[in-house]
PDB file of C-alpha atoms in Angstrom:
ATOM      1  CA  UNK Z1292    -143.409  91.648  77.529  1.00  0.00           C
ATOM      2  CA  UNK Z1293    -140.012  89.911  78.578  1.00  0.00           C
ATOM      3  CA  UNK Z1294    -138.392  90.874  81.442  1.00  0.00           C
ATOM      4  CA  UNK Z1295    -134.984  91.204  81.481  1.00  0.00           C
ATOM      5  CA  UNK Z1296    -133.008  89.355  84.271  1.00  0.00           C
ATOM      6  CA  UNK Z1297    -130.652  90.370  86.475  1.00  0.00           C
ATOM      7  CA  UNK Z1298    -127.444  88.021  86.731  1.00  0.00           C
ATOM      8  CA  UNK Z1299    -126.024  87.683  90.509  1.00  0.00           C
ATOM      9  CA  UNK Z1300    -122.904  89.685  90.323  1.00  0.00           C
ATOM     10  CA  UNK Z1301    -119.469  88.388  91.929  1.00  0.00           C
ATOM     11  CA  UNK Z1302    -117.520  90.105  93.560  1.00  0.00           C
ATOM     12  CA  UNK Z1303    -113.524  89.254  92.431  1.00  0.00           C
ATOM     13  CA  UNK Z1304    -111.662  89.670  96.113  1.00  0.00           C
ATOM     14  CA  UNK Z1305    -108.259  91.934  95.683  1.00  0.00           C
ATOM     15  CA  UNK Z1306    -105.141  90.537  97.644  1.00  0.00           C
ATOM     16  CA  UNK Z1307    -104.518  92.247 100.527  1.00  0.00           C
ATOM     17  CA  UNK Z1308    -100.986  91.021 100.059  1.00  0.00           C
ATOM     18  CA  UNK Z1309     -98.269  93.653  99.273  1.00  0.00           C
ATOM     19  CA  UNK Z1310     -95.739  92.454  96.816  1.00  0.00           C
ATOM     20  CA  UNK Z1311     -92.314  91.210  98.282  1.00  0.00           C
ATOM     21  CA  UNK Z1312     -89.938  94.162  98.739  1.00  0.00           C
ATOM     22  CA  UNK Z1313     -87.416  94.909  95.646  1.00  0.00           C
ATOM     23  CA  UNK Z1314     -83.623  94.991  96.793  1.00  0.00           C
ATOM     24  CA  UNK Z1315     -83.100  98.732  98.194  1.00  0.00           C
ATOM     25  CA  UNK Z1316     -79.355  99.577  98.738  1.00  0.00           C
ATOM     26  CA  UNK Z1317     -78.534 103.100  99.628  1.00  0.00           C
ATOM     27  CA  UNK Z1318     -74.960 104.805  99.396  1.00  0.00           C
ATOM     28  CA  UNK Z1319     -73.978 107.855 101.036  1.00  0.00           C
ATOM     29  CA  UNK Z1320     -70.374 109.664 100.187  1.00  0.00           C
ATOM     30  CA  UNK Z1321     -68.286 111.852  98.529  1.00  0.00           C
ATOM     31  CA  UNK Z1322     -67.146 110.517  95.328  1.00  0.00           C
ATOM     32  CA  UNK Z1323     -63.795 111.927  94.420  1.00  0.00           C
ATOM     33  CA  UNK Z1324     -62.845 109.706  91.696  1.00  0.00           C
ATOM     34  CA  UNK Z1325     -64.343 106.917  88.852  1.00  0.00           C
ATOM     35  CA  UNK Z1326     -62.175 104.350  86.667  1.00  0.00           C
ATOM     36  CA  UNK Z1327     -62.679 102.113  83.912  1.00  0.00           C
ATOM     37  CA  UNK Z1328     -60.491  99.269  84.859  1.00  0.00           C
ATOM     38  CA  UNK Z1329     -61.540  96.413  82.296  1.00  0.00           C
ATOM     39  CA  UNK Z1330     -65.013  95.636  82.603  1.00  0.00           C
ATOM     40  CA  UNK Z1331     -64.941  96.838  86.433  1.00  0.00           C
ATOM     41  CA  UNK Z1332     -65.774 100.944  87.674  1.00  0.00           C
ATOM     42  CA  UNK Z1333     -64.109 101.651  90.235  1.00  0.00           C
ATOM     43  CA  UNK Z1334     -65.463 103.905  92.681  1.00  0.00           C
ATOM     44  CA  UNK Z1335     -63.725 105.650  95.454  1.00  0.00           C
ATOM     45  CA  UNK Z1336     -65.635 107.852  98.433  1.00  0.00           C
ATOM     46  CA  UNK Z1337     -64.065 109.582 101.333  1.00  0.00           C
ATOM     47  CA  UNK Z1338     -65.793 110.581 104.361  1.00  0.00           C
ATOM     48  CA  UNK Z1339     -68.881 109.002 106.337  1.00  0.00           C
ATOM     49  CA  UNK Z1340     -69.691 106.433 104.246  1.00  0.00           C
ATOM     50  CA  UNK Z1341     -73.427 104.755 104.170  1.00  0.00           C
ATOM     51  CA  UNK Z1342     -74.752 101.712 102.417  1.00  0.00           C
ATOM     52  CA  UNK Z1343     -77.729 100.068 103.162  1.00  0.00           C
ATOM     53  CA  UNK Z1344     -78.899  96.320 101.309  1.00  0.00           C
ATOM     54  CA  UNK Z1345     -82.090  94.952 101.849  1.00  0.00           C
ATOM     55  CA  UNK Z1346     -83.502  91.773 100.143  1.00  0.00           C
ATOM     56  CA  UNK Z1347     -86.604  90.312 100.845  1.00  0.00           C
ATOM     57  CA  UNK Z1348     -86.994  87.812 103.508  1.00  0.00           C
ATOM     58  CA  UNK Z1349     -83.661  88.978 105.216  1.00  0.00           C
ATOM     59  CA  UNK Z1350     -82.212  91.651 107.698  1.00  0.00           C
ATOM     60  CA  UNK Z1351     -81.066  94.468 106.429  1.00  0.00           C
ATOM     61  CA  UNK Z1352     -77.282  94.935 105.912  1.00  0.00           C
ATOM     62  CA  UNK Z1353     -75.704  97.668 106.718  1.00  0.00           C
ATOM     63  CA  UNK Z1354     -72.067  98.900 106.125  1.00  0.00           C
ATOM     64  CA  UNK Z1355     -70.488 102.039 107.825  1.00  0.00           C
ATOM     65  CA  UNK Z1356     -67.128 103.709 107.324  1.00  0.00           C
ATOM     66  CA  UNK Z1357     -65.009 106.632 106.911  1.00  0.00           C
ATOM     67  CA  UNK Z1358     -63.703 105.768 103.602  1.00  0.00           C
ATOM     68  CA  UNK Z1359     -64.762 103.210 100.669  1.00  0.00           C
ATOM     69  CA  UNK Z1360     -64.281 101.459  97.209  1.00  0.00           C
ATOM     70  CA  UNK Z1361     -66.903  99.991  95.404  1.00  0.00           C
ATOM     71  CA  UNK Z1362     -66.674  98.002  92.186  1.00  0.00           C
ATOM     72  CA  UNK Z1363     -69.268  97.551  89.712  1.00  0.00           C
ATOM     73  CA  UNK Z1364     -70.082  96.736  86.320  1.00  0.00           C
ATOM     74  CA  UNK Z1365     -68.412  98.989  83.985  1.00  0.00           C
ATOM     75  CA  UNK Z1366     -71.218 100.201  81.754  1.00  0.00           C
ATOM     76  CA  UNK Z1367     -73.020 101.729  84.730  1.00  0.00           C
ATOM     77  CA  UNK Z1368     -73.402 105.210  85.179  1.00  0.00           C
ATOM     78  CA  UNK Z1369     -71.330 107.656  86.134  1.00  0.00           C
ATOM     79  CA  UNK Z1370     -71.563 109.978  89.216  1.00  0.00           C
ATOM     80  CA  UNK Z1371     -69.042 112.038  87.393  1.00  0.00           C
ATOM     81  CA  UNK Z1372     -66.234 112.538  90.302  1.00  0.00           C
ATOM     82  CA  UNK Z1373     -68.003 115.202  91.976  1.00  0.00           C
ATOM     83  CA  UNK Z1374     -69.621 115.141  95.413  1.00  0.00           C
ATOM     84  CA  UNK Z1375     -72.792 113.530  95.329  1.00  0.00           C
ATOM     85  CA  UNK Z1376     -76.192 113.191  96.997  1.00  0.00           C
ATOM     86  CA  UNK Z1377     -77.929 110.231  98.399  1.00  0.00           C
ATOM     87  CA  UNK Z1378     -80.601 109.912  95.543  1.00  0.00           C
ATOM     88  CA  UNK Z1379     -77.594 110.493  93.198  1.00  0.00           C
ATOM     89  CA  UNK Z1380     -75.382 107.843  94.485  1.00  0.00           C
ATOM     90  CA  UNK Z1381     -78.502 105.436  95.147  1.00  0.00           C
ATOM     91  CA  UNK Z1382     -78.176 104.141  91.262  1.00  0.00           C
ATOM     92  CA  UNK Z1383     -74.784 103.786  91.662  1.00  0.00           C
ATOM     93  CA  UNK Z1384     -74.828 101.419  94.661  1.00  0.00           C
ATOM     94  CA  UNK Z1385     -77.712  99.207  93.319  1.00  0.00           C
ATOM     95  CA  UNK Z1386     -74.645  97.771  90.804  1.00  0.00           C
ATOM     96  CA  UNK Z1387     -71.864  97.769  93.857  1.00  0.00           C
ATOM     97  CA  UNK Z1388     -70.706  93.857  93.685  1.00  0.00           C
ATOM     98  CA  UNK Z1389     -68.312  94.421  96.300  1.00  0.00           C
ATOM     99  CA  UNK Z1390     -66.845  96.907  98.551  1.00  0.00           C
ATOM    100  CA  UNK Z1391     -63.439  98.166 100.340  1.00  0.00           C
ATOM    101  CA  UNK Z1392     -63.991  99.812 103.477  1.00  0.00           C
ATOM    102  CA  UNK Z1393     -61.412 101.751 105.523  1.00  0.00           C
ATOM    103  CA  UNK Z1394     -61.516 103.004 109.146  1.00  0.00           C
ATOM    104  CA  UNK Z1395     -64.036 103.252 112.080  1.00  0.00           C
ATOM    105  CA  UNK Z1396     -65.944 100.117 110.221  1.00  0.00           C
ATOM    106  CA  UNK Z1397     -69.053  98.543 111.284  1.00  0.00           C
ATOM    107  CA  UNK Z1398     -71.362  95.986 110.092  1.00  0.00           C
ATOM    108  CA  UNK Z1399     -74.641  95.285 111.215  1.00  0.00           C
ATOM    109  CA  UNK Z1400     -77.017  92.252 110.046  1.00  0.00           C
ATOM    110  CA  UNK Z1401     -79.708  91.493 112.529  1.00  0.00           C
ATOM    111  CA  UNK Z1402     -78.508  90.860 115.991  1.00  0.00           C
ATOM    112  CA  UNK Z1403     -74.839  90.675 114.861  1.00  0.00           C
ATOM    113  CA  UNK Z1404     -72.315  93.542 114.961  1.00  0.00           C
ATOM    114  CA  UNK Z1405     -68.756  93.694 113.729  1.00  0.00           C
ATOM    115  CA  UNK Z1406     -66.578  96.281 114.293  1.00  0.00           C
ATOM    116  CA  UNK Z1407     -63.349  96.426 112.196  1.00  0.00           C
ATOM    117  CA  UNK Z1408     -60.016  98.432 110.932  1.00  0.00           C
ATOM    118  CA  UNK Z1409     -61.138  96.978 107.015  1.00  0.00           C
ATOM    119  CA  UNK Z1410     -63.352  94.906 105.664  1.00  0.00           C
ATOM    120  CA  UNK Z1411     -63.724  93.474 102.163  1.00  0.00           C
ATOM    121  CA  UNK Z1412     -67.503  92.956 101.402  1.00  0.00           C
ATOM    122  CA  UNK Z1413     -68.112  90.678  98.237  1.00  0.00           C
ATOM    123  CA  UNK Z1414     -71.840  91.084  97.545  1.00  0.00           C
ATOM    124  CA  UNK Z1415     -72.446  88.396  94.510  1.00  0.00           C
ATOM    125  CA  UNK Z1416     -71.594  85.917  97.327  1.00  0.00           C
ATOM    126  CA  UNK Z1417     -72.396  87.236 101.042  1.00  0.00           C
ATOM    127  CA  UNK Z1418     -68.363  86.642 101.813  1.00  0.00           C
ATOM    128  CA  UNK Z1419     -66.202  88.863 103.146  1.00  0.00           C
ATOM    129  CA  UNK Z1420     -62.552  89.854 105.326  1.00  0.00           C
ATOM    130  CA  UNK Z1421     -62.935  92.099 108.342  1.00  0.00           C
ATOM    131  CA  UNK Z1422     -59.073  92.890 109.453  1.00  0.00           C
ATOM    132  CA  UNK Z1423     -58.434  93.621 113.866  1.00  0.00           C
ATOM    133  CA  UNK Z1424     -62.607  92.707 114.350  1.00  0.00           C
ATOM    134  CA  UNK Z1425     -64.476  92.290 117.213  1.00  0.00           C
ATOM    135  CA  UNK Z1426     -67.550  90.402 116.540  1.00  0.00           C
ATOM    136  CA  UNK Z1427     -70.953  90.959 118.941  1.00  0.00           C
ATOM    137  CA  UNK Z1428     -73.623  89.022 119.479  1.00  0.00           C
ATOM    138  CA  UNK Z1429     -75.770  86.790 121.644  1.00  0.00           C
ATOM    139  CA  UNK Z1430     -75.567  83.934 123.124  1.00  0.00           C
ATOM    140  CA  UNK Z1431     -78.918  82.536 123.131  1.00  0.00           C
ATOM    141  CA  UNK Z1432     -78.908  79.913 125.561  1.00  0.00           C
ATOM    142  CA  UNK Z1433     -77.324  81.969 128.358  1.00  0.00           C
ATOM    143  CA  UNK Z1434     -79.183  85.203 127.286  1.00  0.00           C
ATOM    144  CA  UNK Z1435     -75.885  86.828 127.555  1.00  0.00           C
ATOM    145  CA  UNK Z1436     -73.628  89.161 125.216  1.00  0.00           C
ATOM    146  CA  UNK Z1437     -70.489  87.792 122.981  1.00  0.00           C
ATOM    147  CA  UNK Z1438     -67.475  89.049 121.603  1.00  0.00           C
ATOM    148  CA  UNK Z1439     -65.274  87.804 119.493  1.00  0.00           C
ATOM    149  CA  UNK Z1440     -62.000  89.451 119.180  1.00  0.00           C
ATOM    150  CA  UNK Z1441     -59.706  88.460 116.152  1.00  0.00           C
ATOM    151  CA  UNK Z1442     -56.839  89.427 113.757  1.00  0.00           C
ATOM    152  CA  UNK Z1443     -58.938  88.345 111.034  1.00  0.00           C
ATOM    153  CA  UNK Z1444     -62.290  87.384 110.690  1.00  0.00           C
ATOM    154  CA  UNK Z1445     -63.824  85.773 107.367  1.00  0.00           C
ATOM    155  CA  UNK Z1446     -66.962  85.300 106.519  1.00  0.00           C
ATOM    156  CA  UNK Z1447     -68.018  82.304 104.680  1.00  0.00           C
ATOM    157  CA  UNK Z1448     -71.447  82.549 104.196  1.00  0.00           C
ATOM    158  CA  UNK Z1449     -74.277  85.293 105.809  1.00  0.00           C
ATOM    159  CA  UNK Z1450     -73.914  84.232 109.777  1.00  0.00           C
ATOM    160  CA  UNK Z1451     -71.232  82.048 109.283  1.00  0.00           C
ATOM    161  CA  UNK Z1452     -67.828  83.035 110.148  1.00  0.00           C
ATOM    162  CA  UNK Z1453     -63.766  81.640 110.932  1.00  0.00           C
ATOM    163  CA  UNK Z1454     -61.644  83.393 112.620  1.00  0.00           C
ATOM    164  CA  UNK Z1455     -58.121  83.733 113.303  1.00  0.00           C
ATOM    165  CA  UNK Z1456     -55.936  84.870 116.483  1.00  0.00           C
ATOM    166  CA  UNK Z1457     -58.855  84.933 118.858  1.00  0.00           C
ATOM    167  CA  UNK Z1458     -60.020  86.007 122.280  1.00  0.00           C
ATOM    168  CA  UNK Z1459     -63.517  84.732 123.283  1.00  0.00           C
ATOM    169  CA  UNK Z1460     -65.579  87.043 126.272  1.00  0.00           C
ATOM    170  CA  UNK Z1461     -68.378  87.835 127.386  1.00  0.00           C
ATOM    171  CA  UNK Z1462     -66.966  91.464 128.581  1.00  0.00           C
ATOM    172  CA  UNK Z1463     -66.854  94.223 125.443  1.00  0.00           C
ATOM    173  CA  UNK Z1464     -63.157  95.553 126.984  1.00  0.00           C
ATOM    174  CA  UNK Z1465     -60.151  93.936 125.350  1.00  0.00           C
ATOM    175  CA  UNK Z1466     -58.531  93.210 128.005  1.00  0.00           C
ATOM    176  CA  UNK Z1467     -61.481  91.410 130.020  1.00  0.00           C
ATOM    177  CA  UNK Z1468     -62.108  92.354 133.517  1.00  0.00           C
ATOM    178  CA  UNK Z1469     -64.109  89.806 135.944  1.00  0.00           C
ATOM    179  CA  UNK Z1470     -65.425  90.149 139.630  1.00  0.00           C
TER     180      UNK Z1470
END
């Protein structure tokens, strides 16, 4: 009689590693009107205006306003020019390439803030215009708050910025107090 052998199993180990994040951007808004303008669709929102990037290995971006314009590839779809949810607009703002914002503006990204009258936002290459900013963050060294007051603020590249027509402070008034 043969006996029949049993072969030492291995075990194959599964990752415990969760795949890197896919971009998410969220949009929030009330579309009131889509156009066709070459190979660019125009988008235009009014009201509290949302949108929310996040690419792996970074801080999240966000993007607040009271009114908006975002420009995307034309053969994307549609949201129709009708007021829209947030899982409506979602696939809409995946394709936004840049945005217009309008009124009561702020940016966040990490530990910066920037609060503005308009900002241009061009997403293909992390640049953009904020117009009457103010610019917070830290200073690390001294453990103690910035802001950055300017006309115009541009940014050239994500935490890198030149500015024009500025006042420096520590204090978050515009016209700085001190003891």
């Amino acid at each position: 009689p043969s006996k029949a052998r049993s072969r030492p199993t291995s075990k194959v180990a599964k990752s415990t590693v969760p795949p890197p994040p896919t971009p998410q951007v969220m949009a929030t808004g009330n579309i009131i009107t889509e156009r066709v303008i070459g190979d660019q669709r125009v988008t235009v929102a009014k009201g509290e205006f949302f949108l929310f990037r996040q690419l792996p290995g970074h801080n999240a971006l966000e993007l607040r306003a009271n009114n908006a314009v975002m420009f995307s590839p034309a053969g994307h779809g549609s949201a129709g020019g009708k007021q829209v949810s947030t899982a409506e607009t979602a696939p809409i703002a995946r394709k936004v390439q840049g945005v217009y914002l309008d009124g009561d503006v702020t940016v966040t990204y990490g530990d910066q803030t920037l609060h503005a009258d308009e900002v241009y936002y061009d997403f293909t290459t992390n640049r953009a215009i904020l117009l009457n900013a103010v610019l917070s963050s830290q200073d690390i060294q001294a453990k103690s708050p910035l802001y950055l007051r300017a006309r115009e603020i541009i940014q050239l590249a994500q935490g890198q910025f030149e500015a024009k027509s500025v006042k420096l402070s520590t204090d978050e008034f515009y016209q700085p107090h001190y003891y």
